[in-house]
Amino acid sequence: MKVAPMPEQTPETPTRSEDAQVLPLLALTTGVVFPNMVVTLALETDDAKRAATAAQDGDGLVLLVPRVAQRYARVGTVARIESSGELPGGPPALVLRGLHRAVVGVGIPGTGDGLWVEIDRVPDPEPTERGHELAREYRAVVSAIAEHIGAVRLTEALRGVSDPGALADTAGWWPDLDLERKLELLETTDVEARLERVVAWAREALGEME
């Protein structure tokens, strides 16, 4: 599988609190999973299978962390296993729902196999007026993009997302957004900074279309 380089920009990483949680880590060698995403993930390596087993033997939670340039990203997504099974003619797979960001801490011994790490949850704070303003701007630019490409469903999908932080994360679904930018978005824990990035990227895409 391809391994992408770390983004040149280093977004802020919050300090870890004393009540860190411990979860099995499942490395992502391609792609990035964001909070509120529901994805089907094939378990193609022994490490991935061990992480899945450890999560299923526990509370069904696993930390999804992109592995880039032979090391793990600083921020991952805590996900819940919704179901498990096998892909047609392929490897076992999980259906996962992203819940929230978490800072990746140190590896520690856990129950069962797999790599266990301490994590510190990164909650999105209450939106500020600036956050709501950026969210409105993002909606407007994405609506203009949708008109250009005839993607009415894109605008409709954004209507169902009211939280500014979650709205910024919808950029993770963009097929044309490269992996480096997705990693940058995941590691940007400040909501307003996250929105500023996706607004800039959306305006850039709209400018190219026009």
GROMACS .gro file of C-alpha atoms in nm:
model
  210
    1MET     CA    1   0.000   0.000   0.000
    2LYS     CA    2   0.109   0.359  -0.057
    3VAL     CA    3   0.253   0.554   0.231
    4ALA     CA    4   0.218   0.932   0.205
    5PRO     CA    5   0.471   1.180   0.346
    6MET     CA    6   0.387   1.386   0.651
    7PRO     CA    7   0.242   1.727   0.568
    8GLU     CA    8   0.496   2.008   0.587
    9GLN     CA    9   0.270   2.215   0.809
   10THR     CA   10   0.252   2.107   1.173
   11PRO     CA   11  -0.091   2.186   1.320
   12GLU     CA   12  -0.121   2.238   1.692
   13THR     CA   13  -0.144   1.940   1.924
   14PRO     CA   14  -0.320   1.994   2.258
   15THR     CA   15  -0.168   1.883   2.587
   16ARG     CA   16  -0.282   1.550   2.723
   17SER     CA   17  -0.493   1.531   3.037
   18GLU     CA   18  -0.448   1.297   3.331
   19ASP     CA   19  -0.755   1.084   3.251
   20ALA     CA   20  -0.621   0.930   2.931
   21GLN     CA   21  -0.806   0.630   2.787
   22VAL     CA   22  -0.637   0.315   2.655
   23LEU     CA   23  -0.744   0.167   2.320
   24PRO     CA   24  -0.606  -0.075   2.059
   25LEU     CA   25  -0.453   0.105   1.762
   26LEU     CA   26  -0.543   0.017   1.406
   27ALA     CA   27  -0.306   0.177   1.155
   28LEU     CA   28  -0.443   0.316   0.827
   29THR     CA   29  -0.192   0.287   0.544
   30THR     CA   30  -0.421   0.454   0.291
   31GLY     CA   31  -0.689   0.712   0.356
   32VAL     CA   32  -0.805   0.903   0.662
   33VAL     CA   33  -1.119   0.843   0.869
   34PHE     CA   34  -1.282   1.147   1.031
   35PRO     CA   35  -1.536   1.175   1.311
   36ASN     CA   36  -1.895   1.107   1.192
   37MET     CA   37  -1.774   0.899   0.896
   38VAL     CA   38  -1.907   0.545   0.853
   39VAL     CA   39  -1.661   0.332   0.657
   40THR     CA   40  -1.597  -0.030   0.566
   41LEU     CA   41  -1.238  -0.123   0.642
   42ALA     CA   42  -1.074  -0.441   0.513
   43LEU     CA   43  -0.842  -0.613   0.761
   44GLU     CA   44  -0.554  -0.697   0.532
   45THR     CA   45  -0.269  -0.734   0.780
   46ASP     CA   46  -0.211  -0.939   1.094
   47ASP     CA   47  -0.171  -0.618   1.296
   48ALA     CA   48  -0.510  -0.495   1.176
   49LYS     CA   49  -0.674  -0.827   1.265
   50ARG     CA   50  -0.518  -0.821   1.611
   51ALA     CA   51  -0.642  -0.467   1.672
   52ALA     CA   52  -0.992  -0.563   1.557
   53THR     CA   53  -0.995  -0.869   1.785
   54ALA     CA   54  -0.875  -0.664   2.081
   55ALA     CA   55  -1.149  -0.405   2.021
   56GLN     CA   56  -1.420  -0.668   1.980
   57ASP     CA   57  -1.309  -0.844   2.298
   58GLY     CA   58  -1.338  -0.510   2.479
   59ASP     CA   59  -1.591  -0.230   2.442
   60GLY     CA   60  -1.587  -0.222   2.062
   61LEU     CA   61  -1.375   0.093   2.038
   62VAL     CA   62  -1.056   0.126   1.836
   63LEU     CA   63  -0.821   0.412   1.751
   64LEU     CA   64  -0.776   0.466   1.376
   65VAL     CA   65  -0.443   0.635   1.306
   66PRO     CA   66  -0.295   0.711   0.963
   67ARG     CA   67   0.057   0.572   0.936
   68VAL     CA   68   0.269   0.806   0.726
   69ALA     CA   69   0.640   0.812   0.647
   70GLN     CA   70   0.682   0.497   0.856
   71ARG     CA   71   0.540   0.660   1.168
   72TYR     CA   72   0.199   0.732   1.314
   73ALA     CA   73   0.013   1.061   1.288
   74ARG     CA   74  -0.015   1.261   1.610
   75VAL     CA   75  -0.395   1.260   1.605
   76GLY     CA   76  -0.629   0.971   1.530
   77THR     CA   77  -1.003   0.902   1.529
   78VAL     CA   78  -1.173   0.692   1.793
   79ALA     CA   79  -1.422   0.467   1.615
   80ARG     CA   80  -1.688   0.220   1.720
   81ILE     CA   81  -1.724  -0.117   1.548
   82GLU     CA   82  -2.078  -0.129   1.410
   83SER     CA   83  -2.051  -0.475   1.253
   84SER     CA   84  -1.799  -0.726   1.120
   85GLY     CA   85  -1.793  -0.979   0.839
   86GLU     CA   86  -1.608  -1.068   0.521
   87LEU     CA   87  -1.587  -0.889   0.190
   88PRO     CA   88  -1.703  -1.096  -0.111
   89GLY     CA   89  -1.406  -1.316  -0.195
   90GLY     CA   90  -1.182  -1.100   0.018
   91PRO     CA   91  -1.045  -1.047   0.368
   92PRO     CA   92  -1.245  -0.992   0.687
   93ALA     CA   93  -1.375  -0.639   0.730
   94LEU     CA   94  -1.528  -0.402   0.984
   95VAL     CA   95  -1.794  -0.136   0.951
   96LEU     CA   96  -1.670   0.152   1.167
   97ARG     CA   97  -1.828   0.478   1.281
   98GLY     CA   98  -1.589   0.763   1.362
   99LEU     CA   99  -1.668   0.928   1.695
  100HIS     CA  100  -1.411   1.194   1.784
  101ARG     CA  101  -1.047   1.298   1.756
  102ALA     CA  102  -0.787   1.184   2.006
  103VAL     CA  103  -0.422   1.266   2.065
  104VAL     CA  104  -0.204   0.955   2.032
  105GLY     CA  105  -0.002   0.889   2.346
  106VAL     CA  106   0.250   0.623   2.443
  107GLY     CA  107   0.216   0.253   2.373
  108ILE     CA  108   0.143   0.040   2.679
  109PRO     CA  109   0.064  -0.324   2.755
  110GLY     CA  110  -0.303  -0.401   2.702
  111THR     CA  111  -0.540  -0.691   2.737
  112GLY     CA  112  -0.501  -0.935   2.448
  113ASP     CA  113  -0.293  -0.895   2.135
  114GLY     CA  114  -0.236  -0.583   1.933
  115LEU     CA  115  -0.079  -0.244   1.996
  116TRP     CA  116  -0.242  -0.049   2.279
  117VAL     CA  117  -0.191   0.324   2.328
  118GLU     CA  118  -0.297   0.590   2.570
  119ILE     CA  119  -0.518   0.855   2.412
  120ASP     CA  120  -0.656   1.190   2.514
  121ARG     CA  121  -0.992   1.288   2.368
  122VAL     CA  122  -1.006   1.616   2.173
  123PRO     CA  123  -1.360   1.756   2.209
  124ASP     CA  124  -1.486   2.034   1.986
  125PRO     CA  125  -1.569   2.339   2.200
  126GLU     CA  126  -1.890   2.538   2.174
  127PRO     CA  127  -1.892   2.718   1.837
  128THR     CA  128  -1.800   3.086   1.839
  129GLU     CA  129  -1.959   3.352   1.622
  130ARG     CA  130  -1.645   3.342   1.407
  131GLY     CA  131  -1.691   2.966   1.371
  132HIS     CA  132  -2.050   3.008   1.256
  133GLU     CA  133  -1.942   3.279   1.012
  134LEU     CA  134  -1.676   3.052   0.859
  135ALA     CA  135  -1.927   2.766   0.843
  136ARG     CA  136  -2.169   2.984   0.644
  137GLU     CA  137  -1.889   3.086   0.409
  138TYR     CA  138  -1.790   2.723   0.359
  139ARG     CA  139  -2.149   2.625   0.277
  140ALA     CA  140  -2.174   2.906   0.023
  141VAL     CA  141  -1.854   2.809  -0.156
  142VAL     CA  142  -1.939   2.438  -0.160
  143SER     CA  143  -2.287   2.520  -0.296
  144ALA     CA  144  -2.121   2.713  -0.579
  145ILE     CA  145  -1.897   2.414  -0.649
  146ALA     CA  146  -2.201   2.185  -0.648
  147GLU     CA  147  -2.370   2.404  -0.910
  148HIS     CA  148  -2.063   2.384  -1.133
  149ILE     CA  149  -2.046   2.006  -1.121
  150GLY     CA  150  -2.419   1.939  -1.098
  151ALA     CA  151  -2.394   1.770  -0.759
  152VAL     CA  152  -2.722   1.868  -0.592
  153ARG     CA  153  -2.685   1.595  -0.331
  154LEU     CA  154  -2.366   1.756  -0.205
  155THR     CA  155  -2.552   2.069  -0.095
  156GLU     CA  156  -2.832   1.860   0.053
  157ALA     CA  157  -2.584   1.651   0.252
  158LEU     CA  158  -2.429   1.963   0.407
  159ARG     CA  159  -2.772   2.087   0.515
  160GLY     CA  160  -2.791   1.803   0.763
  161VAL     CA  161  -2.466   1.908   0.936
  162SER     CA  162  -2.511   2.194   1.181
  163ASP     CA  163  -2.195   2.176   1.394
  164PRO     CA  164  -1.912   2.390   1.245
  165GLY     CA  165  -1.639   2.140   1.338
  166ALA     CA  166  -1.829   1.850   1.183
  167LEU     CA  167  -1.900   2.063   0.877
  168ALA     CA  168  -1.528   2.121   0.825
  169ASP     CA  169  -1.466   1.748   0.850
  170THR     CA  170  -1.699   1.682   0.555
  171ALA     CA  171  -1.407   1.795   0.337
  172GLY     CA  172  -1.259   1.454   0.417
  173TRP     CA  173  -1.503   1.304   0.168
  174TRP     CA  174  -1.373   1.514  -0.121
  175PRO     CA  175  -1.230   1.271  -0.379
  176ASP     CA  176  -0.990   1.538  -0.509
  177LEU     CA  177  -0.850   1.632  -0.167
  178ASP     CA  178  -0.506   1.476  -0.144
  179LEU     CA  179  -0.389   1.267   0.151
  180GLU     CA  180  -0.153   1.533   0.285
  181ARG     CA  181  -0.439   1.781   0.320
  182LYS     CA  182  -0.662   1.521   0.479
  183LEU     CA  183  -0.391   1.453   0.736
  184GLU     CA  184  -0.352   1.825   0.795
  185LEU     CA  185  -0.728   1.852   0.847
  186LEU     CA  186  -0.734   1.561   1.093
  187GLU     CA  187  -0.448   1.707   1.297
  188THR     CA  188  -0.601   2.054   1.310
  189THR     CA  189  -0.780   2.037   1.642
  190ASP     CA  190  -0.883   2.403   1.656
  191VAL     CA  191  -1.224   2.430   1.490
  192GLU     CA  192  -1.182   2.782   1.350
  193ALA     CA  193  -0.841   2.695   1.205
  194ARG     CA  194  -0.995   2.382   1.053
  195LEU     CA  195  -1.273   2.586   0.892
  196GLU     CA  196  -1.027   2.844   0.760
  197ARG     CA  197  -0.836   2.566   0.586
  198VAL     CA  198  -1.137   2.407   0.419
  199VAL     CA  199  -1.274   2.745   0.312
  200ALA     CA  200  -0.939   2.825   0.148
  201TRP     CA  201  -0.926   2.484  -0.022
  202ALA     CA  202  -1.286   2.515  -0.142
  203ARG     CA  203  -1.222   2.863  -0.282
  204GLU     CA  204  -0.913   2.730  -0.456
  205ALA     CA  205  -1.117   2.451  -0.616
  206LEU     CA  206  -1.394   2.693  -0.719
  207GLY     CA  207  -1.139   2.930  -0.873
  208GLU     CA  208  -0.999   2.647  -1.085
  209MET     CA  209  -1.350   2.560  -1.206
  210GLU     CA  210  -1.426   2.919  -1.299
   0.00000   0.00000   0.00000
